[in-house]
Every structure is written in C-alpha cells, then in structure tokens.
PDB file of C-alpha atoms and ligand atoms in Angstrom:
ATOM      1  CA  UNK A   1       0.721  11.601 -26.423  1.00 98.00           C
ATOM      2  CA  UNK A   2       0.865  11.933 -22.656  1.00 98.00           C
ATOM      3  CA  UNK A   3      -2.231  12.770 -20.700  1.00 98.00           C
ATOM      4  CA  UNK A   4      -3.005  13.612 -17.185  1.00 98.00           C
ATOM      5  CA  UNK A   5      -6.384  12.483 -15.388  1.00 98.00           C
ATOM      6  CA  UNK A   6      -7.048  14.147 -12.153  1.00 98.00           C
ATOM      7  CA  UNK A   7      -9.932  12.199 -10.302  1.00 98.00           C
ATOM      8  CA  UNK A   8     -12.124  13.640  -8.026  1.00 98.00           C
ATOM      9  CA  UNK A   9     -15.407  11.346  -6.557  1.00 98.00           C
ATOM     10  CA  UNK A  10     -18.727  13.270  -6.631  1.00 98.00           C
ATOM     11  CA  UNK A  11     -18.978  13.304 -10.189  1.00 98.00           C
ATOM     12  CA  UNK A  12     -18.444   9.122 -10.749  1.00 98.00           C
ATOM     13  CA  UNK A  13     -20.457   7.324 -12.680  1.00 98.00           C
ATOM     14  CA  UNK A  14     -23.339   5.649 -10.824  1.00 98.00           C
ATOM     15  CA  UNK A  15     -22.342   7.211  -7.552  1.00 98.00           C
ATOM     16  CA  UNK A  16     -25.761   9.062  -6.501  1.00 98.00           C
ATOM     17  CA  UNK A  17     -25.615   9.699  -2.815  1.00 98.00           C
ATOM     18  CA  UNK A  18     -23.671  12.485  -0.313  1.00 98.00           C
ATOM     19  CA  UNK A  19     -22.819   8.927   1.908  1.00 98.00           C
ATOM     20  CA  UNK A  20     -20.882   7.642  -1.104  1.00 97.00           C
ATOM     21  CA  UNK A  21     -18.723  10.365  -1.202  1.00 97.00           C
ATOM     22  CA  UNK A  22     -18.371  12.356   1.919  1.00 97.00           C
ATOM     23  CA  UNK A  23     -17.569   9.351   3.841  1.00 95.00           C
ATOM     24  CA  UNK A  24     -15.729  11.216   6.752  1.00 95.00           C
ATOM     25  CA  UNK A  25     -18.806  12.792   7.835  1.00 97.00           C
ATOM     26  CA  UNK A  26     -20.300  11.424  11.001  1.00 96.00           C
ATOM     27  CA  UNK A  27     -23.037   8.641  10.532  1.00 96.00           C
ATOM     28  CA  UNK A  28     -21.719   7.328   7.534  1.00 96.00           C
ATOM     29  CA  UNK A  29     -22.068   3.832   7.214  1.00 97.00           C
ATOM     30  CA  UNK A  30     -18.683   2.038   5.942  1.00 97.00           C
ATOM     31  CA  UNK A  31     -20.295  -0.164   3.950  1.00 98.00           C
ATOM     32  CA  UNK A  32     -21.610   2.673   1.201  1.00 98.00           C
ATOM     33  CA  UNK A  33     -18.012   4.079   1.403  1.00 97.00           C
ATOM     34  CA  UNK A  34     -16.660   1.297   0.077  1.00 97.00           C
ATOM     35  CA  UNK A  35     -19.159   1.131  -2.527  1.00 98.00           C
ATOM     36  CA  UNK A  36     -18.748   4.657  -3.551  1.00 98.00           C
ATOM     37  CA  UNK A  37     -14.854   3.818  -3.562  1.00 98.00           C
ATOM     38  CA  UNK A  38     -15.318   1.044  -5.768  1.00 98.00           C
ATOM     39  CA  UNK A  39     -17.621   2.670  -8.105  1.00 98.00           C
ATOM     40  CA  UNK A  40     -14.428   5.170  -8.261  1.00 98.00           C
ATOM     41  CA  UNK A  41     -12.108   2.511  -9.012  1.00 98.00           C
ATOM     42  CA  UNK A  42     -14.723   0.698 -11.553  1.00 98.00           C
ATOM     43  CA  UNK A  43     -14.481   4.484 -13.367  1.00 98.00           C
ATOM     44  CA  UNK A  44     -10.989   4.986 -13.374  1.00 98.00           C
ATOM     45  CA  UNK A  45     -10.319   1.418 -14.895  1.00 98.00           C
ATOM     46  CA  UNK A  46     -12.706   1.870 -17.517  1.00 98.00           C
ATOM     47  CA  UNK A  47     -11.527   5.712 -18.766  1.00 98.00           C
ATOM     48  CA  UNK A  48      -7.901   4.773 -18.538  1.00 98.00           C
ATOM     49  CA  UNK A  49      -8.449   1.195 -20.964  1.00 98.00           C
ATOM     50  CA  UNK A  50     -10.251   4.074 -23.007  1.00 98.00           C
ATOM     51  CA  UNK A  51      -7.511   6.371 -23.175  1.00 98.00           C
ATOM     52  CA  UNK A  52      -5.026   3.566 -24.157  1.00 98.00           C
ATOM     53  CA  UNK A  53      -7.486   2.456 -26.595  1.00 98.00           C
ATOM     54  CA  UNK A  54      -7.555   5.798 -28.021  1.00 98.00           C
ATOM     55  CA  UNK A  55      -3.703   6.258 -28.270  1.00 98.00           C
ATOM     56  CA  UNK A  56      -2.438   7.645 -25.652  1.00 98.00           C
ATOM     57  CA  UNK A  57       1.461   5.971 -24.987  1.00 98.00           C
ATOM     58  CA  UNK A  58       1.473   7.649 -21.608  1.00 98.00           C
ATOM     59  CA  UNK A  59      -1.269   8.259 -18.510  1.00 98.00           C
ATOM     60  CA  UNK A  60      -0.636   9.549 -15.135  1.00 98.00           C
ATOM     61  CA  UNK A  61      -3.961   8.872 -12.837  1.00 98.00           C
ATOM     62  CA  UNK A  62      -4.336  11.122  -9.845  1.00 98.00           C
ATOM     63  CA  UNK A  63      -6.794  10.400  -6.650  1.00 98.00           C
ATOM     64  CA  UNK A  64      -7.211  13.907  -5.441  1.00 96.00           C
ATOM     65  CA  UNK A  65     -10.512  13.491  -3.627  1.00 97.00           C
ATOM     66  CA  UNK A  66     -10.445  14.619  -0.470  1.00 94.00           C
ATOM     67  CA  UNK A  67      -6.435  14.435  -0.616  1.00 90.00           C
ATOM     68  CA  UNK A  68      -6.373  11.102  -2.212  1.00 95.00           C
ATOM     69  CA  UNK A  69      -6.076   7.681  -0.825  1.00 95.00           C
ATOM     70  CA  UNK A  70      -9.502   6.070  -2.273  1.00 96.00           C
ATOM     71  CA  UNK A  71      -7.842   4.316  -4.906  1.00 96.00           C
ATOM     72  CA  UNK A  72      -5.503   0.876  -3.809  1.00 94.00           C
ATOM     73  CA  UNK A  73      -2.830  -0.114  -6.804  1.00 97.00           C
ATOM     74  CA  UNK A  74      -4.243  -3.914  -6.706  1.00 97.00           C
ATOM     75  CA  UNK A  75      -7.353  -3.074  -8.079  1.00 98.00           C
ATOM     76  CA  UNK A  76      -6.546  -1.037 -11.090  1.00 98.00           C
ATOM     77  CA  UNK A  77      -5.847  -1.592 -14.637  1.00 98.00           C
ATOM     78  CA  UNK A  78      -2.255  -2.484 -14.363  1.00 98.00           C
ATOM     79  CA  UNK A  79      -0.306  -1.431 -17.824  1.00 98.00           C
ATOM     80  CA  UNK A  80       3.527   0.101 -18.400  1.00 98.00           C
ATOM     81  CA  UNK A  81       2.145   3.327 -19.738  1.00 98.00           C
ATOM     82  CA  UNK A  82       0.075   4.111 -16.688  1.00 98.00           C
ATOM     83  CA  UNK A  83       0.973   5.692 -13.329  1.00 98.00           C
ATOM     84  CA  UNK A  84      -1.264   5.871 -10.362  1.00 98.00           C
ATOM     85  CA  UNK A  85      -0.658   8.618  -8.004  1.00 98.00           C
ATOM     86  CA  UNK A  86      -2.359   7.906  -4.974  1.00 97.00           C
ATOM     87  CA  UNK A  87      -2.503  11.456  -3.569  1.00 96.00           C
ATOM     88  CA  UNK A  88      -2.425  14.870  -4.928  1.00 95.00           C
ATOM     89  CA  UNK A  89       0.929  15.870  -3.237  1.00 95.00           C
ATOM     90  CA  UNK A  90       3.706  14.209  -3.591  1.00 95.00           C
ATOM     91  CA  UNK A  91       7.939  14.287  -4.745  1.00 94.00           C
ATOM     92  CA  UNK A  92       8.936  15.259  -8.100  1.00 95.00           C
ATOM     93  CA  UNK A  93      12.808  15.829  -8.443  1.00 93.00           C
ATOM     94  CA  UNK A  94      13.104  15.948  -4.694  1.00 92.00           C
ATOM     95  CA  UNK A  95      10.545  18.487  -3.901  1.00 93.00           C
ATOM     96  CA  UNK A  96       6.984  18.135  -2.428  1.00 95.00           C
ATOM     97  CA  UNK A  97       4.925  19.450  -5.077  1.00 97.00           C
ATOM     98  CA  UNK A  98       0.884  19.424  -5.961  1.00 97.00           C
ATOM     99  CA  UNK A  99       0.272  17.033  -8.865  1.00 98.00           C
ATOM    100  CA  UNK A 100       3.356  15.683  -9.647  1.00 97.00           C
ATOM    101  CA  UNK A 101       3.954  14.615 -12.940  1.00 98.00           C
ATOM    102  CA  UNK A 102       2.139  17.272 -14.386  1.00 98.00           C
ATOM    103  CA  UNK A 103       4.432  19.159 -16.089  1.00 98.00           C
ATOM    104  CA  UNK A 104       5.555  20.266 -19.904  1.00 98.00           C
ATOM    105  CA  UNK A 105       5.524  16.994 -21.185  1.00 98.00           C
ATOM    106  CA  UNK A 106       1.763  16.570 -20.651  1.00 98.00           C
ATOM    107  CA  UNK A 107      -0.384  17.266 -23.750  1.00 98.00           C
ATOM    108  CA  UNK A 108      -3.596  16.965 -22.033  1.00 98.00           C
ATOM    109  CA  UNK A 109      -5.666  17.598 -18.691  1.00 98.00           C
ATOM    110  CA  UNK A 110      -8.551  15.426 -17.744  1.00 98.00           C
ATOM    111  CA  UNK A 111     -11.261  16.441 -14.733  1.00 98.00           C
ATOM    112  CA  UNK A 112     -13.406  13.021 -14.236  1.00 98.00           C
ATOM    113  CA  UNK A 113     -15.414  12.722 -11.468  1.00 98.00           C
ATOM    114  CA  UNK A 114     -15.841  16.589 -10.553  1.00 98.00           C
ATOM    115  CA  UNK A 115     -18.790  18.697  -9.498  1.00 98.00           C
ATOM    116  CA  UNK A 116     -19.926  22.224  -9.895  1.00 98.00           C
ATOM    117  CA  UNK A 117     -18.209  25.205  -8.202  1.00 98.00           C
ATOM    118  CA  UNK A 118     -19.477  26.354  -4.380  1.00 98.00           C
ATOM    119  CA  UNK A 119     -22.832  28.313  -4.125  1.00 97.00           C
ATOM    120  CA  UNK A 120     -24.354  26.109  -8.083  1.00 98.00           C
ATOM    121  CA  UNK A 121     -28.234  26.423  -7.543  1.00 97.00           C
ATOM    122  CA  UNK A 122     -29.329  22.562  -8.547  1.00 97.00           C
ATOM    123  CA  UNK A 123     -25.728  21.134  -8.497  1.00 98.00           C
ATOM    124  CA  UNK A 124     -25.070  17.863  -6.533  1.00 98.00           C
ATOM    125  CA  UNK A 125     -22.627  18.534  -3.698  1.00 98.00           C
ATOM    126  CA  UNK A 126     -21.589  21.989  -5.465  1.00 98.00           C
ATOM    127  CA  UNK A 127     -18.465  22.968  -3.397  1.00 98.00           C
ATOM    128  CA  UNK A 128     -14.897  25.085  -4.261  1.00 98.00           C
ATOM    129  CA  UNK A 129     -12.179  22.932  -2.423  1.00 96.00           C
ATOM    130  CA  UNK A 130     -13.510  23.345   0.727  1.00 94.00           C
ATOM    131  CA  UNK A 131     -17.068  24.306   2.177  1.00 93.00           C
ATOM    132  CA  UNK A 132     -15.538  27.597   4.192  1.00 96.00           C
ATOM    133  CA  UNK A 133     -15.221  29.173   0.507  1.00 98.00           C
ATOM    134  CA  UNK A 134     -18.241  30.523  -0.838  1.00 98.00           C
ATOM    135  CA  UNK A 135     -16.871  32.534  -4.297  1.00 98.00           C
ATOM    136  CA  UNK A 136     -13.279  31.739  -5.678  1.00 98.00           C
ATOM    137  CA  UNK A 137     -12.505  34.236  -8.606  1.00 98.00           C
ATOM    138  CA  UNK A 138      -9.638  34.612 -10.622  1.00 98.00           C
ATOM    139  CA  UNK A 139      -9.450  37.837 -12.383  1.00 98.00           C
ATOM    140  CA  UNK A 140     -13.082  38.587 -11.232  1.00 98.00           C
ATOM    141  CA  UNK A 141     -14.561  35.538 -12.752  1.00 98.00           C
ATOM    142  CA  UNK A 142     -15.779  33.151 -10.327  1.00 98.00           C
ATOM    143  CA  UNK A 143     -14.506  29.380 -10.613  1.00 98.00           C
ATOM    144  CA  UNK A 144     -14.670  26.184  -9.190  1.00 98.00           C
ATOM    145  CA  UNK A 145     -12.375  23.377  -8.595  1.00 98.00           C
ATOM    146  CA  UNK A 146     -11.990  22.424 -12.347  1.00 98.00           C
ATOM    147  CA  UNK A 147     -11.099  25.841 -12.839  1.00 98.00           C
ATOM    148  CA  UNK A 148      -8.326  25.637 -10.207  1.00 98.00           C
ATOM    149  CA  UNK A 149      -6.588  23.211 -11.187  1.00 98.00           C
ATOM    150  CA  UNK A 150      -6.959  23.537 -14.720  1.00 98.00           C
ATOM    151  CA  UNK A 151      -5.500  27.239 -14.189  1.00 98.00           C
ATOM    152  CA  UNK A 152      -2.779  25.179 -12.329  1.00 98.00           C
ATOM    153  CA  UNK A 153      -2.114  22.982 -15.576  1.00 98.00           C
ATOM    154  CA  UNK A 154      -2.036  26.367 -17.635  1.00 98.00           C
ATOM    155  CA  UNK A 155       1.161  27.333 -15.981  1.00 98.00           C
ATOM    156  CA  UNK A 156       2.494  24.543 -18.985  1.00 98.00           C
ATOM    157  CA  UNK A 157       0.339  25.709 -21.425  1.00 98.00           C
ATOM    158  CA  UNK A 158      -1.759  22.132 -20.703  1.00 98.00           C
ATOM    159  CA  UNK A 159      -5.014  22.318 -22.400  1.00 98.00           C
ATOM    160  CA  UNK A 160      -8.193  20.885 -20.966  1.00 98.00           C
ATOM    161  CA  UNK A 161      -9.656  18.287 -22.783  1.00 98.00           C
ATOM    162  CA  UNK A 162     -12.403  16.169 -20.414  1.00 98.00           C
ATOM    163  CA  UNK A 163     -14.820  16.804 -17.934  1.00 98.00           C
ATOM    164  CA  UNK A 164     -17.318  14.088 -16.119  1.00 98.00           C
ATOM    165  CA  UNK A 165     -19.936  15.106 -13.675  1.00 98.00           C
ATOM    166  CA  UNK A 166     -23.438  15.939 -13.444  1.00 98.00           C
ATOM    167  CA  UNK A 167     -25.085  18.312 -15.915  1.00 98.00           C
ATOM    168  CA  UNK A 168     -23.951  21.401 -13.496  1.00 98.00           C
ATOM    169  CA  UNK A 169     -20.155  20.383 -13.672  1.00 98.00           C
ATOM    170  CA  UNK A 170     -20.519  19.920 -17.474  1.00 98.00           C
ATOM    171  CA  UNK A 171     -21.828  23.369 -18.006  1.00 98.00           C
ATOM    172  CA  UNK A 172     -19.371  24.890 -16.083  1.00 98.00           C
ATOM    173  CA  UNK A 173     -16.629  23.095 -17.903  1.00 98.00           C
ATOM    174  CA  UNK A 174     -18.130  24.171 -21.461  1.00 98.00           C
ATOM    175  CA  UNK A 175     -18.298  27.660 -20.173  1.00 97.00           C
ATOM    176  CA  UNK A 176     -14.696  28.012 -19.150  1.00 97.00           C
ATOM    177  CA  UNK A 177     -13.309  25.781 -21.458  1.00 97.00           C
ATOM    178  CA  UNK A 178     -13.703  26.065 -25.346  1.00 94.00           C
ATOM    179  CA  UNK A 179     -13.394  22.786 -26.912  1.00 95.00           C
ATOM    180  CA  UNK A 180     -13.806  20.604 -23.638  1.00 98.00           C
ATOM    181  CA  UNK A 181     -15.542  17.470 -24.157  1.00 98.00           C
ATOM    182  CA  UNK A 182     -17.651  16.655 -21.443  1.00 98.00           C
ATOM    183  CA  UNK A 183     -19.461  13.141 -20.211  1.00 98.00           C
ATOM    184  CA  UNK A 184     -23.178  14.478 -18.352  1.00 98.00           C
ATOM    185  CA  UNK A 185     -23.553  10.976 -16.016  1.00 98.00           C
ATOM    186  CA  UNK A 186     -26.316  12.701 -13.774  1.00 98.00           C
ATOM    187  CA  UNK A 187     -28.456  14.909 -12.418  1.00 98.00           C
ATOM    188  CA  UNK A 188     -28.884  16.381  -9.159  1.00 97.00           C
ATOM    189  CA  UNK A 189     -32.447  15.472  -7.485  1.00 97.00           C
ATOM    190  CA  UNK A 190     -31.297  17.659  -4.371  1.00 95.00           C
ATOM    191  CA  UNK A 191     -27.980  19.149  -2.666  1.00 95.00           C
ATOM    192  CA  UNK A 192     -26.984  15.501  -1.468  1.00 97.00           C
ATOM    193  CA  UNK A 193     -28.705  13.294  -4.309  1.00 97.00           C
ATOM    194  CA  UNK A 194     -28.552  12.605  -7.651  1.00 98.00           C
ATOM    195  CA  UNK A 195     -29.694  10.440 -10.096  1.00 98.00           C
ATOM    196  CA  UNK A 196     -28.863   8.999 -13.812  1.00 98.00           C
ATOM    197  CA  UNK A 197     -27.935   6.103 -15.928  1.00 98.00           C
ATOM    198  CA  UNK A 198     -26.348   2.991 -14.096  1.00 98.00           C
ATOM    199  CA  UNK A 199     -22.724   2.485 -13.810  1.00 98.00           C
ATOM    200  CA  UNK A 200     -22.345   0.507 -16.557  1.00 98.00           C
ATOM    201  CA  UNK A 201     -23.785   2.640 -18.840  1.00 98.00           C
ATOM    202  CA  UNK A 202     -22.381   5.922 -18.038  1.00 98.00           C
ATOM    203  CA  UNK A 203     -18.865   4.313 -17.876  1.00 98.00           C
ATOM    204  CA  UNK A 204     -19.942   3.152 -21.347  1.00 98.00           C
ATOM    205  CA  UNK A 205     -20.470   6.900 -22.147  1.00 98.00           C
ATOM    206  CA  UNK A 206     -17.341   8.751 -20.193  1.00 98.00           C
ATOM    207  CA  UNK A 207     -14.980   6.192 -22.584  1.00 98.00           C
ATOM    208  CA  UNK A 208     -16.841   7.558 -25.590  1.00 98.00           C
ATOM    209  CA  UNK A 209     -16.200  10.768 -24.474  1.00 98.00           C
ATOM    210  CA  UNK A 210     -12.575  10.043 -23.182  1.00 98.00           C
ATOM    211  CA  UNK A 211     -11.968   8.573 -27.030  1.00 98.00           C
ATOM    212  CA  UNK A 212     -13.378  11.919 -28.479  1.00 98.00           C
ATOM    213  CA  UNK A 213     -11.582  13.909 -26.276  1.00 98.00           C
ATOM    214  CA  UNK A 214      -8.214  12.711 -27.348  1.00 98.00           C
ATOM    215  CA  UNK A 215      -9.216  12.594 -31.267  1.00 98.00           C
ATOM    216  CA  UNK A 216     -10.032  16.611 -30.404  1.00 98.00           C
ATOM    217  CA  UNK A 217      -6.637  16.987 -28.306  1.00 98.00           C
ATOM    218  CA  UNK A 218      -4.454  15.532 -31.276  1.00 97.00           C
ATOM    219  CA  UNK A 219      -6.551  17.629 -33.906  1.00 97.00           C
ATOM    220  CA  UNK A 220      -5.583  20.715 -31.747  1.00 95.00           C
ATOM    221  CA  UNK A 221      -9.168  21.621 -30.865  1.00 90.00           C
ATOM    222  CA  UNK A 222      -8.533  22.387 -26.896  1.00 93.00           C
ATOM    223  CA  UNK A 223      -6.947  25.253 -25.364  1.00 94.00           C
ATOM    224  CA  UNK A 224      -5.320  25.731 -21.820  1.00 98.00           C
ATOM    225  CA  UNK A 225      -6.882  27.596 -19.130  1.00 98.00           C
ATOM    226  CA  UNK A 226      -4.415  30.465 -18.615  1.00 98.00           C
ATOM    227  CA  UNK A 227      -6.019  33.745 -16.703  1.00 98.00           C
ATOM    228  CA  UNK A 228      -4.438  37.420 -17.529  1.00 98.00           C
ATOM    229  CA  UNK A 229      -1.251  37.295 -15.681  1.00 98.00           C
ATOM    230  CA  UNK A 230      -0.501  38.810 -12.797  1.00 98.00           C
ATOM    231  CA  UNK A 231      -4.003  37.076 -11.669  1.00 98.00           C
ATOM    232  CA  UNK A 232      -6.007  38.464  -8.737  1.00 98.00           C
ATOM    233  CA  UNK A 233      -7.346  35.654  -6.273  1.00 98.00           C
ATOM    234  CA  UNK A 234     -10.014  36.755  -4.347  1.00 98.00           C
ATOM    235  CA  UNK A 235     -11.991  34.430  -1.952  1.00 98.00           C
ATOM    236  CA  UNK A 236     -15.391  34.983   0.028  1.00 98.00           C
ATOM    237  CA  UNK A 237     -15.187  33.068   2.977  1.00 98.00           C
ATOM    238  CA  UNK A 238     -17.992  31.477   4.887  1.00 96.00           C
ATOM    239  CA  UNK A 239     -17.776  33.760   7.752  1.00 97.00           C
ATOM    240  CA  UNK A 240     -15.989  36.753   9.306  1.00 98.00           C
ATOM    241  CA  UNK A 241     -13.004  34.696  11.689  1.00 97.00           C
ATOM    242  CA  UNK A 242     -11.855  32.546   8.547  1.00 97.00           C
ATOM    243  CA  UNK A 243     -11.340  35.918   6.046  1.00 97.00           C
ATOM    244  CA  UNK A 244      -9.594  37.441   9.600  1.00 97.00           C
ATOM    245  CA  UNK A 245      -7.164  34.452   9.740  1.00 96.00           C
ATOM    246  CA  UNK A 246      -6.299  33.984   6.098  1.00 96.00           C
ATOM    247  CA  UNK A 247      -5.559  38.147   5.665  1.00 97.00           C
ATOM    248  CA  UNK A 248      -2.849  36.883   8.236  1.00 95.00           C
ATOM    249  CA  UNK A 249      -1.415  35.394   5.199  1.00 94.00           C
ATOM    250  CA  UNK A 250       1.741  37.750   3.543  1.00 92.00           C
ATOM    251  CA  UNK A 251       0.512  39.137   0.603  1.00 94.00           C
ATOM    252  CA  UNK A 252      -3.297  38.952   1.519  1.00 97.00           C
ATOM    253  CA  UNK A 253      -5.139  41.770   1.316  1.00 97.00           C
ATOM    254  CA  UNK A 254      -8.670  42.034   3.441  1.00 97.00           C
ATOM    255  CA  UNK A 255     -11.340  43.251   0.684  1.00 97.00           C
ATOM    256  CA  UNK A 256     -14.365  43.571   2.840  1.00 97.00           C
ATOM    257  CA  UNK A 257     -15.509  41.551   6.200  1.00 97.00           C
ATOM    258  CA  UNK A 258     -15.481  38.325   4.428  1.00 98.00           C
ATOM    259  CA  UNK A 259     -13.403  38.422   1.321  1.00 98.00           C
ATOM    260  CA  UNK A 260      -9.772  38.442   0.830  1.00 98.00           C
ATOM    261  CA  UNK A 261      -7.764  38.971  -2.107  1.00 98.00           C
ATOM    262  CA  UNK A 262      -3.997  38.112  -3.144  1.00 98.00           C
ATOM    263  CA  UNK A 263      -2.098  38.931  -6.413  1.00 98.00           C
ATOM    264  CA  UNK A 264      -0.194  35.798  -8.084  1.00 97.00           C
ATOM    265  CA  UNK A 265       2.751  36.348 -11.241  1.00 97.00           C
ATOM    266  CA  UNK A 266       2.082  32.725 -12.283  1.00 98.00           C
ATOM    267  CA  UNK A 267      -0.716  30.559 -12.461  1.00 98.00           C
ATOM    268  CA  UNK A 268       0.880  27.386 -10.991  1.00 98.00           C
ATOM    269  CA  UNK A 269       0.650  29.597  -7.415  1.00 97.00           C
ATOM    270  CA  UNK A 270      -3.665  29.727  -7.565  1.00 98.00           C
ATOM    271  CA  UNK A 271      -4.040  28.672  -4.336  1.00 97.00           C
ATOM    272  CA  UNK A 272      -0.606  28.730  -3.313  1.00 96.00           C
ATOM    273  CA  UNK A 273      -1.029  31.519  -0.713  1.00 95.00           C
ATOM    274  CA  UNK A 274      -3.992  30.294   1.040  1.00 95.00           C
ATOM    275  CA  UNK A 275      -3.314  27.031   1.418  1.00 94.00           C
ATOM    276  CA  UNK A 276       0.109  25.986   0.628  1.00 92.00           C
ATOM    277  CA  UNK A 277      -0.722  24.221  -2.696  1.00 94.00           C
ATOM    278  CA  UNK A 278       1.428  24.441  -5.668  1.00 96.00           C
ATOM    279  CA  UNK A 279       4.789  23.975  -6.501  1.00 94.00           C
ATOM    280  CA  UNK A 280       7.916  24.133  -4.224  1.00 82.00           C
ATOM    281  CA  UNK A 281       5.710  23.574  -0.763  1.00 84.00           C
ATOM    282  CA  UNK A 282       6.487  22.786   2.490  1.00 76.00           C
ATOM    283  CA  UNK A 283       5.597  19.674   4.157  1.00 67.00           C
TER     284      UNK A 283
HETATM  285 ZN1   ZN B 301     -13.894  18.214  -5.156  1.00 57.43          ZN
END
C-alpha cells in the first residue's frame, strides 16, 4: 500500500494562532514561526510512524504550505519507505509537475493540516489557495483547497482517505468526501485563533485516525473525488481588476464583474489555467 500525505499548516495539531502560520505577514515575530514550524514537523513525524505502523510499505510526505519549504529533512522520521518532498512542485520523469509522485501507483490521499474553504463563517483562517478568491466551484459546487487537490488526485482514480483540521475543515471533508476519516484537533475562537487539545494529545488522536483511515482504505471504504467531466471552474475574485486580468487567460470566460469561468477535459488541470498548476507546467 502506497499513500500520499499532502501537508498544509493551519490545521496542525496544537498550532492555535494566525502568527504561527502566516509567518510572511509583516510583524510576525520569528520566534512563533519557528514554533509553528516545529509543531508542523512534530505532526508530520508522528502521522507518518502511524502510517508505517498501520502498514503502509510506501509514503510520500509533501510540504505544500505556502509552496513548501517549512519542513528540513534532518528533523524528520528518517525510514526507506518514506519520501519527503519539500515543495509542492517539483520533477517527475523530467518534467516540472504539481505533486510529484502522485500518480497511479498511489492507493491513498491524505489532507493533514488543512482548513476550511474561503468565505467558512467560524472557520480558523478559512481561505481557497489564495485570499484574492472568494468562491472556487467545480461543477457549481463550491470547494476549498482539500477539494482541489483531492479533484487533482482523482485524475488517478486516488481516493481520499484523511483529513486534520479544525471542526470547519472536518465538516467540509465529510461533506465532499464519503468515507473520509477525519481528526477534529480544534476549534476556531475567531478568524485568526483557535483553540483545542495540546499537541501531544491531538497528535495522539490524528495517528488514531491515520491507523483507521488506512484499515478503511484497504477495506475499500473511500472513494476518489472525481467531478462530472468536462468540469466547469468558475472563480469569484476579490475584486473587479483581478477577474479583468485572469479573463486574459485563453480559455477564460468573464461570467459577471468579478467571476470568471474556464472549462477543463480532465481533472488533473483544476487550477491549471489560472495559475499554472498541474501537470506538464512551465517553470
Ligand atoms: Zn492552505
């Protein structure tokens, strides 16, 4: 069994503050970045011993928050059957791809460390890849980052087996996808704060749930996240100017003032005509 965990940092366990996270805002203190960044590594080391605990023979890791580059190789769980991937782009038979690696010999898809989509009421840091998009649908149904790139693993038929965030992320993750197991390691208290069990404990809890979630994958009780093809992409952007410049795109069609809309044959290219993002890219 070969799984794929895709890490993003908002929804870590015992990570409970905007600072932590969102480190390349101004006024951030270095100091909390580096704690938030080690309570990522802390997470990642504990799910991956769980998923080798549980079976799994083979584990690529993926850093995709904020492009990747929070995790550093000394620090993590060093084993033969694991492979860090430091960013989210990368080479895969000599081609700059997104997430490479993932491919038809993955059986599973893991989303640790997410959030809720852009515009969640009660979500901590609720976003959809970045803050200029206000509404991502597929097909009409409005998604979030999970459902991205899971939509990007159902181009292999990859189901979608984990999800770890706060309560919002969770819920989102049931609602999309049937069978998901999901590890709930906080609550929002505002936009920028959360709160919930300690580290310890909630890393305690995502490797329960990582174990489960495998024991469901090899029972065949998860299904891949594959949209009606062709899929219509529609995004709402924050304001006028950014809709303007992205109906610049080829293919993009201008909906209304704010929103524009492309039609994709295959779900690997999601977001590969707004932002470059998918397979066969361009540096
Ligand atoms: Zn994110």
């Amino acid at each position: 069994m070969k799984i794929f965990m895709l890490w993003d940092m908002e929804g870590v366990s015992g990570l409970f503050t905007r600072e932590h996270v969102w480190f390349w805002e101004p006024g951030t203190r270095d100091e909390i970045a580096e704690e938030g960044r080690k309570l990522l590594v802390a997470d990642v080391n504990s799910a991956v011993a769980a998923a080798l605990d549980a079976g799994v023979d083979e584990l690529i890791v993926c850093d995709t928050h904020h492009g990747g580059g929070n995790i550093r190789l000394p620090e993590m769980l060093s084993d033969p059957r694991v492979t860090y991937l430091q960013k989210s782009r990368g080479i895969q038979d000599g081609k700059l791809r997104w997430l490479p690696g993932l491919d038809e010999s993955v059986d599973g898809f893991l989303v640790p460390g997410h959030h809720a989509r852009a515009g969640t009421p009660g979500a901590f840091l609720p976003h959809t890849w970045m803050l200029e998009w206000e509404d991502f649908r597929i097909n009409g149904q409005s998604v979030g980052e999970m459902g991205i790139e899971a939509c990007f693993a159902g181009h292999w038929g990859i189901p979608v087996i984990l999800a770890q965030g706060d309560e919002h992320a969770c819920r989102e993750a049931e609602g999309m996808f049937p069978g998901i197991v999901t590890a709930c390691v906080k609550h929002a208290t505002g936009r920028d704060t959360c709160e919930g069990p300690d580290a310890a404990t909630a890393r305690r809890l995502t490797a329960e749930k990582v174990a489960q979630a495998v024991a469901r994958l090899r029972a065949g009780g998860c299904q891949p996240f594959q949209p009606a093809l062709p899929m219509t992409v529609a995004i709402r952007m924050a304001s006028v100017e950014k809709a303007e410049a992205a109906a610049q795109r080829p293919g993009v069609a201008r909906l209304d003032d704010r929103t524009v809309e492309a039609r994709v044959a295959r779900h690997c290219d999601v977001v590969k005509w707004i932002v470059n993002t998918g397979l066969d890219i361009e540096s």
